[in-house]
Amino acid sequence: MHAGLSSLLCVAAVALTAITAQLASAAASNPPSQVIQGIPAVNPVKQPWIWPLPQNWERGSNTLKVSERIRFEGKGARQPIISKSIKRYQDLMFKKEDYPMIPYNWSTTDNKPSRSSLNTVVIDIKITDDHLDMDTDESYILTVPVSGKAVLQAETVYGALHGLETLSQLVQYYPERRSYYIPNVPWKISDFPTYKHRGILLDTSRHYYTVQEIEKIIDTLSWNKLNVFHWHMLDSTSFPYVSKKYPELAAKGAYSPRHVYTAKDIKHIVQHAKERGVRVIPEMEAPGHSTAWGYGIPEIASCLNTQPYFGYTVQPPAGQLNIAHPKTKEVVYGLINEWAELFPDSFFHAAGDEVVMQCWSNDTYITDHLQKNNQTLMQLFEEFVLDMEDHVRQKNKTVMVWQEMLLEYHFNLPKDTVIQVWIGSEGVKEVTEKGYRTIVSAQNFWYLDLGFGRPRSNPYPEVQGAGFNHWNRVYSYDMRANLTKEEADLILGAEATMWGELADPNNIEDRLWPRAAAFAERLWSGYENPKGEALTSADAILRLLPWRERLVLRGVRAGPLNQGFCTRNPLDCFQPPNLNK
Amino acid sequence: MPPPKMNVKPASTHAYKALKLQDPGTTDVSQHPAQPHGPDSSNGSGSDSDTSSLCDHEVFHLRGTSTDGNVSLKASLTKGLQEPTLKPSQDLRMHIQGDGDDDDDDNGNDSDDNERTPFVKKDADWQRYRTRCLAVMVFLLTVNAVLLIWKPWQGKDSLAPVYNSAVKDLPEEQPIWPIPRSFTYGNQTVVLSPGFQIKLHFNTGEPLSPGTYPILEKAVARCMDRLQFKRNTTIPGRMPTEFGIINTPAAAAAADHGPVLSELTVIVGNPQAALEFGMKEAYAIDVHVQDDSPAAVVLHHLVKGSVQERAPIGQTDKVNATLTASTQWGVLHGLETFSQLVQAVRAVTSNELTTAPDQKTDNQLEIPNTPWLIQDEPRYSHRGILLDTSRNYYFVKDILRTLDAMSTVKLNVFHWHVLDQQTYPLVSKTYPELTAKRAERPDYLYTPDDVALIVQYGEERGIRVVPEFDAPGHTASWGRAFPNITVCLDKQPHYKYAAEPPPGQLDPLEPFTYTVLNNLIQEWAVQFPDRQVHAGGDEINMACWRSDDRLRDYIKHPKSRAGYEKRLMPVETSSGMDDTIRQTNARSIFVQSGEDRLLQVYLDRAFGMYTKNGKRPIVWEEIALEHDVRLPDSAIVQVWKSAGNAKRVIKQGRPVILSSADFWYLDCGFGQWLLGSQRESWCKYRSWQKVYSYRLTDKLNTEEQKLVYGGEVCLWSEQSDPSNLDSNLWPRSAAAAEILWSGSQDEKGEYRPLLHAAKRLVAVRERLHQMGVAASPVFPAWCGKHLEACLA
């Protein structure tokens, strides 16, 4: 008896200790480690300082001086988008830095520059039409011979833009000689993206960005060869879009009459982006996250500003579209009609995330409607969503939605729907298993806004590792993990997100860059080069450090990757492997 | 931060598996004597079939840890978890790890062998073991209960209260930051006349003659500029909720008929008080319409002359506004507060928000809620920001901008961590080679002119510039010019010899070390006029010193020591400080180790030089808590590890400056910077709520509280540089500023709630934006309008 009791107690004590220890470990649990793959390169210019790294590159050992008055020739150079970009690159190519933080290692190239200099770039574009879409060919071939007459060949305008970017990154300033050189000539670069859809999501509802601020972000996207600007314009917090048909939405729903986007603003941004090879995909956040619609047209909202908000929304303020009201569809379709024209891209994001059923089930308008029509709430919800998406399809658009539509609500979505995964990396498998195409934004790797404390309103569910996503974590994530070949082929690409709870124009640049650049290289250069060799973060950091410096030189407030000593001596700052055990 | 949600089931399986993997052989402990065991690893073996051996194992474990009591129990717990919650330096981490191993080897093994065998084999011994087991279980249950209640792994995570209606808040349109210690207000609106002026008087009533007191005059000019900005601005900022412009016709109409204020009378006792620790920073502001309050009558009497000079304003009501302070520093703070009392109201209404931002307007300036009476003084005298300009360089303009921002939130110490391991950016006249040899950009330097500019700019804003010359650790950069004064320079592997690459520490037995130090200290003493100087002393790596033959000889052979010491500069004893020097007694039961004796050689000489030059040294907490050395009583100790260490230092009777990394390290949260490290960074991002929740005098009695001189937020620069300086510092430093100026508690001892702070912090951020400081958002813009909805 006594023995039984004591052994019971013994087990209980141990069990409790286990729970305590486990609680402690849960509290202290950290995201999976950031693994640097491979061993550090010995030569910091083992790979060319081009970001993202081209698919195929060959280089020689000559050094070519660069004339500051390069002539751009060929039919391609006269194409309007290209001729505008040439003007930009004539500035971007020649950024002088007398005391570079990371001096270029000129010992890897012939110390005696060749007699000729780079003075001509011939641009050859096969298709002069400037249509931009997901299937646009973005490949290019760039050769820089010792003779100094470079040739840039591309299928489309947009491939040529990428080629110009690469060319501009080949140019290095040589402080001792006070001029610009291309090391390791001759160059032969043949390049193309691994993934077609390479984007950044920007949330302009929680905090407002001016048109200029958005355009600066788009510029930086294009330098990183990112090609999608996912514009999360609307949310519960504000409605900045000035609709022609329903101006009251912005009049009452925007933060102020100054915090708005007019049709003119949008056209300007779309054109600006197009000239840089960036598609603008609008997201019409509905029927969740829609409080701000209800300020202008109250009858289309349910549980508008219910207090306290708990249980009605994941994040204040409460308010979803009233999916039973006829006016709701009218307004939503009206806005889709306007956006379908303003945003020429063939993709349209119809959202559908984070709906809270209690908001609707407590709305008598909706419950009456359900009773009258003998419908369940889920049926009504599905009907609303599918009708809305069909309306988008009628405009010849591909519909993008958030993963809940498929994985949580199990709606009968047509197979052409593109599902954006965000909750965690496991979603990629679940979506592709069902045969849908996907765009990956797994928050445990590619949410760039996380890790800065939790505003009390932060909706993010607890996901292992969903804290600050370090550049190496961003770089190391393999979207294809656990997927079959067929499933992996359904990945169209990915987006890194910058939600607006704790981001605004004051900190957006140091939060986005250089981590979004790490993301960009994965999508452009892929996980292996065409020869099948893995791209490692140990090699990448040696190029990412100078790329960050170049971004700063171009006027972007990219955050530091390290202290100056390590920026300059990265090989001295590698973690010794034996401490990693 | 809210406590993390714990999903018990999967996590427990996970933990169990992990433990199994980690320690497969626990059922037979004796075969793995070298394997470290924590309480958790012993649980991993807890299968029902082998209860007996399990109990035995617990005995083993407790013996192993009980010698060191609490600390090592905690240490072994954290050890088991792989990642200690607060283990800043590798040095420290290895130390703990080492202790744990020793325990296992020395105690665990023997007792285990003796007691284990009979237990398994003979049932007759069961009684004896049952008693023992029972005792162990009771102990374990107690430990569990304590741990579950105390929750050491998240104990310091508790936030300030969200609501506390017992605390009085300011009116919404006057979000003064930091909140005054004591204030009352009414409900009448006063209008500032277009010719509003600020006039300076002595407390004798005599006006200050122009041109004599530039600090005060410049402060008045800045205040007038601020008011002018409010007059002319069209829109305060991005968030439409801000302090500043009100657009309602009602407000404008009411204002038209309000009483008019044409002058702020500033009365100062001593306009030339020294800028030093403990300076008087108190001030009082009185704005009222009629001369009925007794205080106002007195003030009136003092400034009679100026009152009579004032022209009648056409309004029947007379308005008095007075700012009194005993020093110019109080005036500076008072002017800041005054400018925050003033609100801009658009005289013309209509939907004007659509006008172009650059269009000039003429807003009406008002002080709502008069009569105002504010009596304010700081809770702590030392209120600072530490900026590390060695790991990454900041331009002078970045530092000046930071000083500007500091002055708006009444911070008064710029702790300039100017030198470190990595670079030596401070140009020396005596030893120009120190900067000439530096490895980084030759233009990333602070010249004597730069330093003078920064010191003067700080002084004009009531900010002391306290430089830190971190030594004897963190000094590799000195060795670039003088390799013979450092040891273990660039020695590999770096992690053995320094907390961060590159290794390098001053050589305490090299006479030339003290020649250089003496000359530099003399130079610094003039360059940085403040009476205090930070002498560093953190993360001293003894392995670095031991790696040198001479130093090892000194450490290992007490008899050799006199010979080495004889060669060195004698210790300066003519200290101007009249100090007693006491042992820190970190480990009083031990005799001072050779390593600490070596450190003592350095400290005696360095402190002697500082005190001879009239400087009071500040040191990092390691000197007081981790070494057994003699330390002058004048020394101030800066606590940076656990917040609880404050009490340990104070128990030695030493004053502290608090910067616990748990709350006030603003550089945390960006992951590990060492390339390829698989460990997470040792500290997480500190949200503004967390920063606001640091209770500096927690668990201290009244006497002990007096030794808390104040605190500093720290921005170390492993992952900060000019590109993210503003967004890392602001508005979180402002949150700390309120804790330092106003205290966590109000006069009645009520804790200030986050709700009040959040409302006003929005305005602080806007104010900073207007100064060109890119402060980060504190929450979605919508929450600025609807704060109650956004707090849990």
Coordinates of N, CA and C in Angstrom, one line a residue, chain B residues 554-672:
Chain B
Y554 N 51.8 35.0 -14.0 CA 51.3 35.9 -13.0 C 50.1 35.3 -12.3
I555 N 49.2 34.7 -13.1 CA 48.0 34.1 -12.5 C 48.3 32.9 -11.7
K556 N 49.2 32.0 -12.2 CA 49.5 30.7 -11.6 C 50.4 30.8 -10.4
H557 N 51.4 31.7 -10.4 CA 52.4 31.8 -9.4 C 52.4 33.1 -8.6
P558 N 51.8 33.0 -7.5 CA 51.7 34.2 -6.6 C 53.0 34.9 -6.4
K559 N 54.1 34.0 -6.3 CA 55.4 34.6 -5.9 C 55.9 35.5 -7.0
S560 N 55.5 35.2 -8.2 CA 56.1 36.0 -9.3 C 55.5 37.4 -9.4
R561 N 54.4 37.6 -8.7 CA 53.6 38.8 -9.0 C 54.3 40.1 -8.7
A562 N 55.0 40.1 -7.6 CA 55.6 41.4 -7.2 C 56.6 41.8 -8.3
G563 N 57.3 40.9 -8.9 CA 58.2 41.2 -9.9 C 57.6 41.9 -11.1
Y564 N 56.4 41.4 -11.5 CA 55.7 42.0 -12.6 C 55.2 43.4 -12.2
E565 N 54.6 43.5 -11.0 CA 54.0 44.7 -10.6 C 55.0 45.8 -10.5
K566 N 56.2 45.5 -10.1 CA 57.2 46.5 -9.8 C 57.5 47.3 -11.1
R567 N 57.3 46.7 -12.2 CA 57.7 47.4 -13.5 C 56.6 48.4 -13.9
L568 N 55.4 48.3 -13.3 CA 54.3 49.1 -13.7 C 54.3 50.4 -13.0
M569 N 53.5 51.3 -13.6 CA 53.3 52.6 -13.1 C 52.6 52.4 -11.7
P570 N 53.0 53.2 -10.7 CA 52.4 53.0 -9.4 C 51.0 53.4 -9.4
V571 N 50.2 52.8 -8.5 CA 48.8 53.2 -8.4 C 48.6 54.6 -7.9
E572 N 47.8 55.4 -8.5 CA 47.6 56.7 -8.2 C 46.7 56.8 -6.9
T573 N 47.2 57.3 -5.8 CA 46.4 57.3 -4.6 C 45.8 58.7 -4.3
S574 N 46.4 59.7 -4.9 CA 45.9 61.1 -4.5 C 44.5 61.3 -5.2
S575 N 43.6 60.4 -4.9 CA 42.3 60.5 -5.5 C 41.5 61.8 -5.0
G576 N 41.0 62.5 -5.9 CA 40.2 63.7 -5.4 C 38.9 63.3 -4.8
M577 N 38.5 62.0 -4.9 CA 37.2 61.6 -4.6 C 37.0 61.3 -3.1
D578 N 38.1 61.1 -2.4 CA 38.0 60.8 -1.0 C 37.2 59.5 -0.8
D579 N 37.7 58.5 -1.5 CA 37.0 57.2 -1.6 C 37.4 56.2 -0.6
T580 N 36.5 55.4 -0.2 CA 36.9 54.2 0.5 C 36.9 53.1 -0.6
I581 N 37.8 52.2 -0.5 CA 37.8 51.1 -1.5 C 37.4 49.8 -0.9
R582 N 36.4 49.2 -1.4 CA 35.9 48.0 -0.8 C 35.9 46.8 -1.8
Q583 N 36.0 45.7 -1.2 CA 36.0 44.4 -2.0 C 34.6 44.3 -2.5
T584 N 34.4 43.7 -3.7 CA 33.1 43.5 -4.2 C 32.5 42.2 -3.6
N585 N 33.4 41.3 -3.1 CA 32.9 40.2 -2.4 C 32.0 39.3 -3.2
A586 N 32.3 39.2 -4.5 CA 31.4 38.4 -5.3 C 31.4 37.0 -4.8
R587 N 32.5 36.5 -4.4 CA 32.6 35.1 -3.9 C 33.4 35.1 -2.6
S588 N 32.9 35.7 -1.6 CA 33.7 36.0 -0.4 C 34.4 34.8 0.2
I589 N 33.8 33.6 0.0 CA 34.4 32.4 0.6 C 35.7 32.0 -0.1
F590 N 35.9 32.5 -1.3 CA 37.1 32.1 -1.9 C 38.2 33.2 -1.8
V591 N 39.4 32.8 -1.9 CA 40.5 33.8 -2.0 C 40.5 34.3 -3.4
Q592 N 40.8 35.6 -3.5 CA 40.9 36.2 -4.8 C 41.7 35.4 -5.8
S593 N 41.1 35.1 -6.9 CA 41.8 34.2 -7.9 C 42.9 35.0 -8.6
G594 N 43.8 34.3 -9.2 CA 44.9 34.9 -9.9 C 44.4 35.8 -11.0
E595 N 43.3 35.4 -11.7 CA 42.8 36.2 -12.7 C 42.2 37.5 -12.2
D596 N 41.5 37.4 -11.1 CA 40.9 38.7 -10.5 C 42.0 39.6 -10.0
R597 N 43.1 38.9 -9.5 CA 44.2 39.7 -9.0 C 44.8 40.5 -10.2
L598 N 44.9 39.8 -11.3 CA 45.4 40.5 -12.5 C 44.5 41.7 -13.0
L599 N 43.2 41.4 -12.9 CA 42.2 42.5 -13.2 C 42.4 43.6 -12.2
Q600 N 42.7 43.3 -11.0 CA 42.8 44.3 -10.0 C 44.0 45.2 -10.3
V601 N 45.1 44.6 -10.8 CA 46.2 45.4 -11.2 C 45.8 46.5 -12.2
Y602 N 45.0 46.1 -13.2 CA 44.5 47.0 -14.2 C 43.6 48.1 -13.5
L603 N 42.6 47.6 -12.8 CA 41.5 48.5 -12.3 C 42.1 49.5 -11.4
D604 N 43.0 49.1 -10.5 CA 43.6 50.1 -9.5 C 44.2 51.2 -10.3
R605 N 45.0 50.9 -11.3 CA 45.7 51.9 -12.1 C 44.7 52.8 -12.9
A606 N 43.7 52.1 -13.6 CA 42.8 52.9 -14.4 C 41.9 53.8 -13.6
F607 N 41.4 53.2 -12.5 CA 40.5 54.1 -11.6 C 41.3 55.2 -11.0
G608 N 42.6 54.9 -10.7 CA 43.4 56.0 -10.1 C 43.5 57.1 -11.1
M609 N 43.7 56.8 -12.4 CA 43.9 57.8 -13.4 C 42.6 58.6 -13.6
Y610 N 41.5 57.9 -13.6 CA 40.2 58.6 -13.8 C 39.9 59.5 -12.7
T611 N 40.1 59.0 -11.4 CA 39.8 59.9 -10.3 C 40.8 61.1 -10.2
K612 N 42.0 60.8 -10.6 CA 43.0 62.0 -10.5 C 42.5 63.1 -11.5
N613 N 41.9 62.7 -12.6 CA 41.4 63.7 -13.5 C 40.0 64.1 -13.2
G614 N 39.6 63.8 -12.0 CA 38.3 64.4 -11.5 C 37.1 63.6 -12.1
K615 N 37.3 62.4 -12.5 CA 36.2 61.7 -13.1 C 35.7 60.6 -12.2
R616 N 34.4 60.4 -12.1 CA 33.8 59.4 -11.3 C 33.5 58.2 -12.3
P617 N 34.0 57.0 -12.0 CA 33.9 56.0 -13.0 C 32.5 55.2 -12.9
I618 N 32.0 54.8 -14.0 CA 30.9 53.9 -14.1 C 31.5 52.6 -14.7
V619 N 31.0 51.5 -14.1 CA 31.5 50.2 -14.7 C 30.3 49.3 -15.0
W620 N 30.5 48.3 -15.8 CA 29.5 47.3 -16.1 C 29.4 46.4 -14.9
E621 N 28.2 45.7 -14.8 CA 28.0 44.9 -13.6 C 28.9 43.8 -13.3
E622 N 29.6 43.3 -14.4 CA 30.5 42.1 -14.1 C 31.5 42.5 -13.1
I623 N 32.0 43.7 -13.1 CA 33.1 44.1 -12.1 C 32.6 43.9 -10.7
A624 N 31.4 44.2 -10.5 CA 30.9 44.1 -9.1 C 30.4 42.7 -8.8
L625 N 29.8 42.0 -9.8 CA 29.1 40.8 -9.5 C 29.9 39.5 -9.8
E626 N 30.8 39.6 -10.8 CA 31.4 38.4 -11.2 C 32.9 38.3 -10.9
H627 N 33.5 39.4 -10.4 CA 34.9 39.4 -10.0 C 35.0 39.7 -8.6
D628 N 36.1 39.2 -8.0 CA 36.3 39.6 -6.6 C 37.5 40.6 -6.6
V629 N 37.1 41.9 -6.7 CA 38.1 42.9 -6.8 C 37.8 44.0 -5.8
R630 N 38.8 44.9 -5.6 CA 38.5 46.1 -4.8 C 38.0 47.2 -5.7
L631 N 37.0 47.9 -5.3 CA 36.3 48.9 -6.2 C 36.1 50.1 -5.3
P632 N 36.4 51.3 -5.9 CA 36.2 52.5 -5.1 C 34.7 52.7 -4.9
D633 N 34.3 53.3 -3.7 CA 32.9 53.5 -3.4 C 32.2 54.5 -4.4
S634 N 33.0 55.3 -5.0 CA 32.4 56.3 -5.9 C 31.9 55.6 -7.2
A635 N 32.4 54.5 -7.4 CA 32.0 53.8 -8.7 C 30.5 53.5 -8.8
I636 N 30.0 53.8 -10.0 CA 28.6 53.5 -10.2 C 28.5 52.3 -11.1
V637 N 27.6 51.4 -10.8 CA 27.6 50.1 -11.5 C 26.4 50.1 -12.5
Q638 N 26.6 49.8 -13.7 CA 25.5 49.7 -14.7 C 25.1 48.2 -14.9
V639 N 23.9 47.9 -14.6 CA 23.4 46.6 -14.7 C 22.8 46.4 -16.1
W640 N 23.2 45.3 -16.7 CA 22.7 45.0 -18.0 C 22.2 43.6 -18.2
K641 N 22.5 42.7 -17.3 CA 22.0 41.3 -17.5 C 20.6 41.3 -16.9
S642 N 20.4 40.5 -15.9 CA 19.0 40.3 -15.4 C 18.6 41.6 -14.6
A643 N 17.4 41.9 -14.6 CA 16.9 43.1 -13.9 C 17.1 42.9 -12.4
G644 N 17.1 41.6 -12.0 CA 17.3 41.3 -10.5 C 18.6 41.6 -10.0
N645 N 19.6 41.7 -10.9 CA 21.0 42.0 -10.5 C 21.1 43.3 -9.8
A646 N 20.2 44.2 -10.0 CA 20.2 45.5 -9.4 C 20.3 45.3 -7.9
K647 N 19.5 44.5 -7.4 CA 19.4 44.3 -5.9 C 20.8 43.7 -5.4
R648 N 21.4 42.9 -6.2 CA 22.6 42.3 -5.8 C 23.7 43.4 -5.7
V649 N 23.7 44.3 -6.6 CA 24.7 45.4 -6.6 C 24.4 46.3 -5.4
I650 N 23.2 46.6 -5.3 CA 22.8 47.6 -4.2 C 23.1 47.0 -2.8
K651 N 23.0 45.7 -2.7 CA 23.4 45.1 -1.4 C 24.8 45.4 -1.0
Q652 N 25.6 45.6 -2.0 CA 27.0 46.0 -1.8 C 27.1 47.4 -1.4
G653 N 26.0 48.1 -1.4 CA 26.0 49.6 -1.1 C 26.4 50.4 -2.2
R654 N 26.4 49.9 -3.5 CA 26.8 50.7 -4.6 C 25.7 51.2 -5.4
P655 N 25.8 52.4 -6.0 CA 24.7 53.0 -6.8 C 24.7 52.3 -8.1
V656 N 23.5 52.3 -8.7 CA 23.3 51.6 -10.0 C 22.6 52.5 -11.1
I657 N 23.0 52.1 -12.3 CA 22.2 52.6 -13.5 C 21.7 51.4 -14.1
L658 N 20.4 51.3 -14.5 CA 19.8 50.1 -14.9 C 19.5 50.1 -16.4
S659 N 19.9 49.0 -17.0 CA 19.7 48.8 -18.4 C 19.4 47.3 -18.7
S660 N 18.7 46.7 -17.9 CA 18.5 45.2 -18.1 C 18.1 44.9 -19.5
A661 N 18.9 43.9 -20.1 CA 18.6 43.5 -21.5 C 17.2 43.0 -21.6
D662 N 16.6 42.5 -20.5 CA 15.3 42.0 -20.6 C 14.3 43.0 -21.0
F663 N 14.6 44.3 -20.8 CA 13.6 45.3 -21.1 C 14.2 46.4 -22.0
W664 N 15.4 46.8 -21.8 CA 15.9 48.0 -22.4 C 17.0 47.8 -23.4
Y665 N 17.2 46.6 -24.0 CA 18.1 46.4 -25.1 C 17.3 46.6 -26.4
L666 N 17.5 47.7 -27.0 CA 16.7 48.0 -28.2 C 17.2 47.3 -29.5
D667 N 18.4 46.8 -29.4 CA 19.0 46.1 -30.6 C 18.6 44.7 -30.7
C668 N 17.9 44.2 -29.7 CA 17.5 42.7 -29.8 C 16.4 42.4 -30.8
G669 N 16.4 41.2 -31.2 CA 15.2 40.7 -32.0 C 15.5 40.5 -33.4
F670 N 16.7 40.7 -33.9 CA 17.0 40.6 -35.3 C 17.8 39.3 -35.7
G671 N 17.7 38.4 -34.8 CA 18.4 37.1 -35.1 C 19.8 37.1 -34.8
Q672 N 20.5 36.0 -35.0 CA 21.9 35.9 -34.8 C 22.7 36.6 -35.9

